[in-house]
mmCIF file of C-alpha atoms in Angstrom:
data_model
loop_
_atom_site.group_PDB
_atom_site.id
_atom_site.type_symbol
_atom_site.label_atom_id
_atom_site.label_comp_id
_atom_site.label_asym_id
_atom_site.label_seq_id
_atom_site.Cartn_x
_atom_site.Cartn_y
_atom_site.Cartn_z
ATOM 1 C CA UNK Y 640 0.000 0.000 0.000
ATOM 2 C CA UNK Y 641 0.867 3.568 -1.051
ATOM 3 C CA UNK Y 642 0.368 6.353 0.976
ATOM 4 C CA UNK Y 643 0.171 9.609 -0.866
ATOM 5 C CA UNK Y 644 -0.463 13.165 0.431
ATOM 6 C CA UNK Y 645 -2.534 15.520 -0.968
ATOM 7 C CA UNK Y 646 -1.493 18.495 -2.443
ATOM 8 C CA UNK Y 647 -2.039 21.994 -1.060
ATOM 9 C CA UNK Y 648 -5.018 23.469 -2.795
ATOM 10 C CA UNK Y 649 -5.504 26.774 -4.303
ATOM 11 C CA UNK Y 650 -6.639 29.320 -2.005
ATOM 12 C CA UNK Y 651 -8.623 31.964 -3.772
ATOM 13 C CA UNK Y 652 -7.034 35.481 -3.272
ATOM 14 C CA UNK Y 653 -4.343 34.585 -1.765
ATOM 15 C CA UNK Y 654 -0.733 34.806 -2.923
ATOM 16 C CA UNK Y 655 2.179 32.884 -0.813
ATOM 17 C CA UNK Y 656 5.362 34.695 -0.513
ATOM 18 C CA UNK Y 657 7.083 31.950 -1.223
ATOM 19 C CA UNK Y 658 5.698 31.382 -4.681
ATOM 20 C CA UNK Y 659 6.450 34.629 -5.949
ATOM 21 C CA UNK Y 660 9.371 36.497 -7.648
ATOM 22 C CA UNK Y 661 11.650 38.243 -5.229
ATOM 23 C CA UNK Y 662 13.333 41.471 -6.056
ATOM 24 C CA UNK Y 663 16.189 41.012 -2.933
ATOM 25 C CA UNK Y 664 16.074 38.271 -0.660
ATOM 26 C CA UNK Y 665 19.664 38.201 2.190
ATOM 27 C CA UNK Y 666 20.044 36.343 4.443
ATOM 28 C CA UNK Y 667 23.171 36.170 7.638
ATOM 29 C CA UNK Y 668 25.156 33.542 8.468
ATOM 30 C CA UNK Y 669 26.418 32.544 5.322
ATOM 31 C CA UNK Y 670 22.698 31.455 4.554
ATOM 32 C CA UNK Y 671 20.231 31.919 1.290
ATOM 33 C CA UNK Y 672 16.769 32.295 1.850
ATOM 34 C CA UNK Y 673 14.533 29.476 1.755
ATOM 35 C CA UNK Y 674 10.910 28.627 0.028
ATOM 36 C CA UNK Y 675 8.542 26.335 2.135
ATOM 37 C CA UNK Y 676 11.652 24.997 4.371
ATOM 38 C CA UNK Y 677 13.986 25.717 7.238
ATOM 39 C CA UNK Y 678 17.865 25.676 7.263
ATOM 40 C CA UNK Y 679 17.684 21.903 6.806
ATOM 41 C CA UNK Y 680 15.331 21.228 4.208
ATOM 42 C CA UNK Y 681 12.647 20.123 6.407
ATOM 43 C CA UNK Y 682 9.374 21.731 7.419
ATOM 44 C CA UNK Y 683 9.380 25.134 8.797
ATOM 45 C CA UNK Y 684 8.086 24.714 12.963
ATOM 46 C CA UNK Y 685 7.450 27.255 15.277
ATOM 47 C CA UNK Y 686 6.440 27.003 18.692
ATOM 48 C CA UNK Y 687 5.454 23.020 18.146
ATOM 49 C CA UNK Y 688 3.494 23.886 13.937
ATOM 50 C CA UNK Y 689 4.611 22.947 11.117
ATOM 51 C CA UNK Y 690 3.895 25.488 8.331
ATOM 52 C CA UNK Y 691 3.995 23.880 4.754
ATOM 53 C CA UNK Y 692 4.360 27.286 3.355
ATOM 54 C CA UNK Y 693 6.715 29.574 4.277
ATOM 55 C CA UNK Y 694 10.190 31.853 3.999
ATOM 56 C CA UNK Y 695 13.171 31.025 6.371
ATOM 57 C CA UNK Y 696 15.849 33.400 6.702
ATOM 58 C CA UNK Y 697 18.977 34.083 9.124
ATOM 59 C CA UNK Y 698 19.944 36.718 10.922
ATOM 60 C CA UNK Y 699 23.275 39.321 10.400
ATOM 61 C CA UNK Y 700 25.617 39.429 13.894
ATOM 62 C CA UNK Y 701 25.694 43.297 13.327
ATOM 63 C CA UNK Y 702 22.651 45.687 12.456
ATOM 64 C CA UNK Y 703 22.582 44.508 8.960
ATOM 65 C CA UNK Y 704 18.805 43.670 7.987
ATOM 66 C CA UNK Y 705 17.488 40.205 6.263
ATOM 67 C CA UNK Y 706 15.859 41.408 4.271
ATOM 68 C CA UNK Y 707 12.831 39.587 1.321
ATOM 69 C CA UNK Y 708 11.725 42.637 -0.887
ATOM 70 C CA UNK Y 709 8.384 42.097 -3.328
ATOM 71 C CA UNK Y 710 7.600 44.447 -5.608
ATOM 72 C CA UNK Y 711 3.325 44.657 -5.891
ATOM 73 C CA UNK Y 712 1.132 45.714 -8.318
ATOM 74 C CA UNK Y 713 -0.461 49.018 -7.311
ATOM 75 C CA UNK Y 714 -4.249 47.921 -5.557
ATOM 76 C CA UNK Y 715 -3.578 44.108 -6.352
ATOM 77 C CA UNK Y 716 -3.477 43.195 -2.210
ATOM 78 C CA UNK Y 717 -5.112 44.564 0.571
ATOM 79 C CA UNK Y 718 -3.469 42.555 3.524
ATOM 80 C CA UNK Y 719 -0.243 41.023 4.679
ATOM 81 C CA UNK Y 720 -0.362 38.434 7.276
ATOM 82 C CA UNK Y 721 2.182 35.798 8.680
ATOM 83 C CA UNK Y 722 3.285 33.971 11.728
ATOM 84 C CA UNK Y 723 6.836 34.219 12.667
ATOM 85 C CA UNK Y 724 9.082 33.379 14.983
ATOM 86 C CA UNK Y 725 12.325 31.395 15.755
ATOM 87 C CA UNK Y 726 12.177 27.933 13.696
ATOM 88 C CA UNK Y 727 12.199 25.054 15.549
ATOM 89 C CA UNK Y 728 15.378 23.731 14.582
ATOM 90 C CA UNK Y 729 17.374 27.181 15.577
ATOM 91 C CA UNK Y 730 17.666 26.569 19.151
ATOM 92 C CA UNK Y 731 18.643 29.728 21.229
ATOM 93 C CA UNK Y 732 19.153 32.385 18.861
ATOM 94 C CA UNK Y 733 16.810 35.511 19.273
ATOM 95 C CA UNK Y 734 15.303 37.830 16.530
ATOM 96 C CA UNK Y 735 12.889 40.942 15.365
ATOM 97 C CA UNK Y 736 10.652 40.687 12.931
ATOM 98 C CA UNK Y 737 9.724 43.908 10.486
ATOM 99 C CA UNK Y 738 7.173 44.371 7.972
ATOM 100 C CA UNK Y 739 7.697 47.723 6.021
ATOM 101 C CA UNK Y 740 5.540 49.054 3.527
ATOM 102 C CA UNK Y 741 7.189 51.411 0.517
ATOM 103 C CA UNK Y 742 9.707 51.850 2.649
ATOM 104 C CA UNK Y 743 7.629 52.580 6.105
ATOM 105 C CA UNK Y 744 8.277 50.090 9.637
ATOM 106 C CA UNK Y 745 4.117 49.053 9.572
ATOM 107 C CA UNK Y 746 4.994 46.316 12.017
ATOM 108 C CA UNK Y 747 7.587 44.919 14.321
ATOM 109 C CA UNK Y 748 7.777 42.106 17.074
ATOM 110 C CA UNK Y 749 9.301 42.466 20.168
ATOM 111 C CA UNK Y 750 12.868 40.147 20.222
ATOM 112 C CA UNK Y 751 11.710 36.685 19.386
ATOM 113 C CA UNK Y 752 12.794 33.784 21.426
ATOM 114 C CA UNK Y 753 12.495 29.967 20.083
ATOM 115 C CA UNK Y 754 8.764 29.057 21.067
ATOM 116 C CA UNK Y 755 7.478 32.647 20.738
ATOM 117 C CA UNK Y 756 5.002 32.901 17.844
ATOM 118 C CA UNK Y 757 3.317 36.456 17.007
ATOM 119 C CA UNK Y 758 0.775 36.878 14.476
ATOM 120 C CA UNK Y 759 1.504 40.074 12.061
ATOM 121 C CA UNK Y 760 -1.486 41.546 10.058
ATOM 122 C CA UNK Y 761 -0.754 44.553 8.230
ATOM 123 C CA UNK Y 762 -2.222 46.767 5.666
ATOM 124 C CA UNK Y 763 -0.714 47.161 1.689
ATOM 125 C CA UNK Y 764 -3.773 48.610 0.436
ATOM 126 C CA UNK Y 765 -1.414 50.759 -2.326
ATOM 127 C CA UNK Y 766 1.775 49.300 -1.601
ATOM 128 C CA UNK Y 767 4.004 48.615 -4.598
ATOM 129 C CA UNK Y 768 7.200 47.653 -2.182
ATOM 130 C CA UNK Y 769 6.996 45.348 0.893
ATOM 131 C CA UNK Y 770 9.887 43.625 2.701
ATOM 132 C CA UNK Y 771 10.026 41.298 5.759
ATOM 133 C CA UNK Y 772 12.980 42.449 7.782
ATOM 134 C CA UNK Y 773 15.090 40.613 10.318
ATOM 135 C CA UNK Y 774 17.297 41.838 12.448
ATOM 136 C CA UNK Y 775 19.325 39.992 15.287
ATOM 137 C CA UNK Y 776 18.104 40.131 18.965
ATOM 138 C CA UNK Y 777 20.765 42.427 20.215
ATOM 139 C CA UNK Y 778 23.019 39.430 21.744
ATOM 140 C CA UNK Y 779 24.956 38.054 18.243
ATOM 141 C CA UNK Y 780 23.238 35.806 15.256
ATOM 142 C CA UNK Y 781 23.909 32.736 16.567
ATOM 143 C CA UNK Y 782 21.136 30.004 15.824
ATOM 144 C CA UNK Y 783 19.195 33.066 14.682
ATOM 145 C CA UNK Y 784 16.774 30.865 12.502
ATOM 146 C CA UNK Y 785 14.228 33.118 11.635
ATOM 147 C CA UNK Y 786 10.707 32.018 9.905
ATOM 148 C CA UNK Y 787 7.998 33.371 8.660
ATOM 149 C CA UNK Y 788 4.898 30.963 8.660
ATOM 150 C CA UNK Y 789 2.292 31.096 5.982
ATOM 151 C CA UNK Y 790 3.492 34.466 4.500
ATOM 152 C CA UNK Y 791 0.420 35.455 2.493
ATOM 153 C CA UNK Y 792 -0.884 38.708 0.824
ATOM 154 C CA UNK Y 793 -4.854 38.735 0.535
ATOM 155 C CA UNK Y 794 -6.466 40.508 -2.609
ATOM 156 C CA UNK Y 795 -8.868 42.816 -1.373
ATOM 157 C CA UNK Y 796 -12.494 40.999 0.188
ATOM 158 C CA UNK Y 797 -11.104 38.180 -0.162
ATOM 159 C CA UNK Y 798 -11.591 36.059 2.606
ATOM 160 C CA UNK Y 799 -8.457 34.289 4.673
ATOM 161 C CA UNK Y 800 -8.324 31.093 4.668
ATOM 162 C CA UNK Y 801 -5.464 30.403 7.461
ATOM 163 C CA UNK Y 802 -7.417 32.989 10.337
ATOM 164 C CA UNK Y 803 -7.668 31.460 13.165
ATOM 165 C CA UNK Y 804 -5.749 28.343 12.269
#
């Protein structure tokens, strides 16, 4: 016997950041950014979660920022939302999350410990530029494994799908 797993299916009006063109995307450490997985091809986890869709990213060990830049068509997405956190598999490394919007901070964590998880919401109503920003937790970049769970952008009324989940 075979056991096969479904596919994800299509989610009307929403766009994963993780299947879309990136205009910069750095990462610390050494590291590249990764689509849908953590630093060692598995599963991104935070706080005990899996997330089958998702960006991973490191840290700098100075004030250098992460950074994943999308360019957006004008009026094509009304919301931003993710969950992020430290990934499971970074241990003790601490970070801060950032959402900025053409260039404005919209939203930032406090410093992120390994089974912290906050929920970021933000408007891009307008927005051609967004980038998710991470910066190190003020005490080096070590095991600074930084995720970003479910990294969506809704089109405007459309309904999301991963609220609440």
């Amino acid at each position: 016997t075979t056991l096969r797993t479904p596919g994800l299916q299509e989610l009307p009006g929403v766009t994963f950041v993780s299947d879309m063109q990136w205009a910069k995307a750095t990462a610390g450490a050494e590291n590249s950014v990764h689509r849908d997985t953590n630093y060692y091809g598995k599963p991104i986890t935070l706080a005990g979660k899996s997330y089958p869709k998702g960006v991973w990213t490191h840290a700098f060990p100075d004030d250098t920022p992460a950074d994943l830049a999308v360019a957006l068509p004008p009026g094509k997405y009304a919301t931003f939302a993710a969950d992020v956190g430290v990934e499971a598999a970074g241990g003790g490394g601490t970070v801060v999350f950032q959402v900025l919007v053409n260039g404005d901070v919209k939203a930032q964590s406090p410093v992120m410990a390994q089974g912290m998880v906050r929920r970021l919401r933000v408007d891009v109503a307008g927005a051609t530029a967004v980038t998710l920003r991470v910066l190190n937790g003020g005490d080096g970049y070590a095991c600074d494994h930084a995720a970003w769970g479910f990294a969506r952008f809704l089109e405007p009324g459309a309904k999301d799908p991963l609220e609440g989940q």
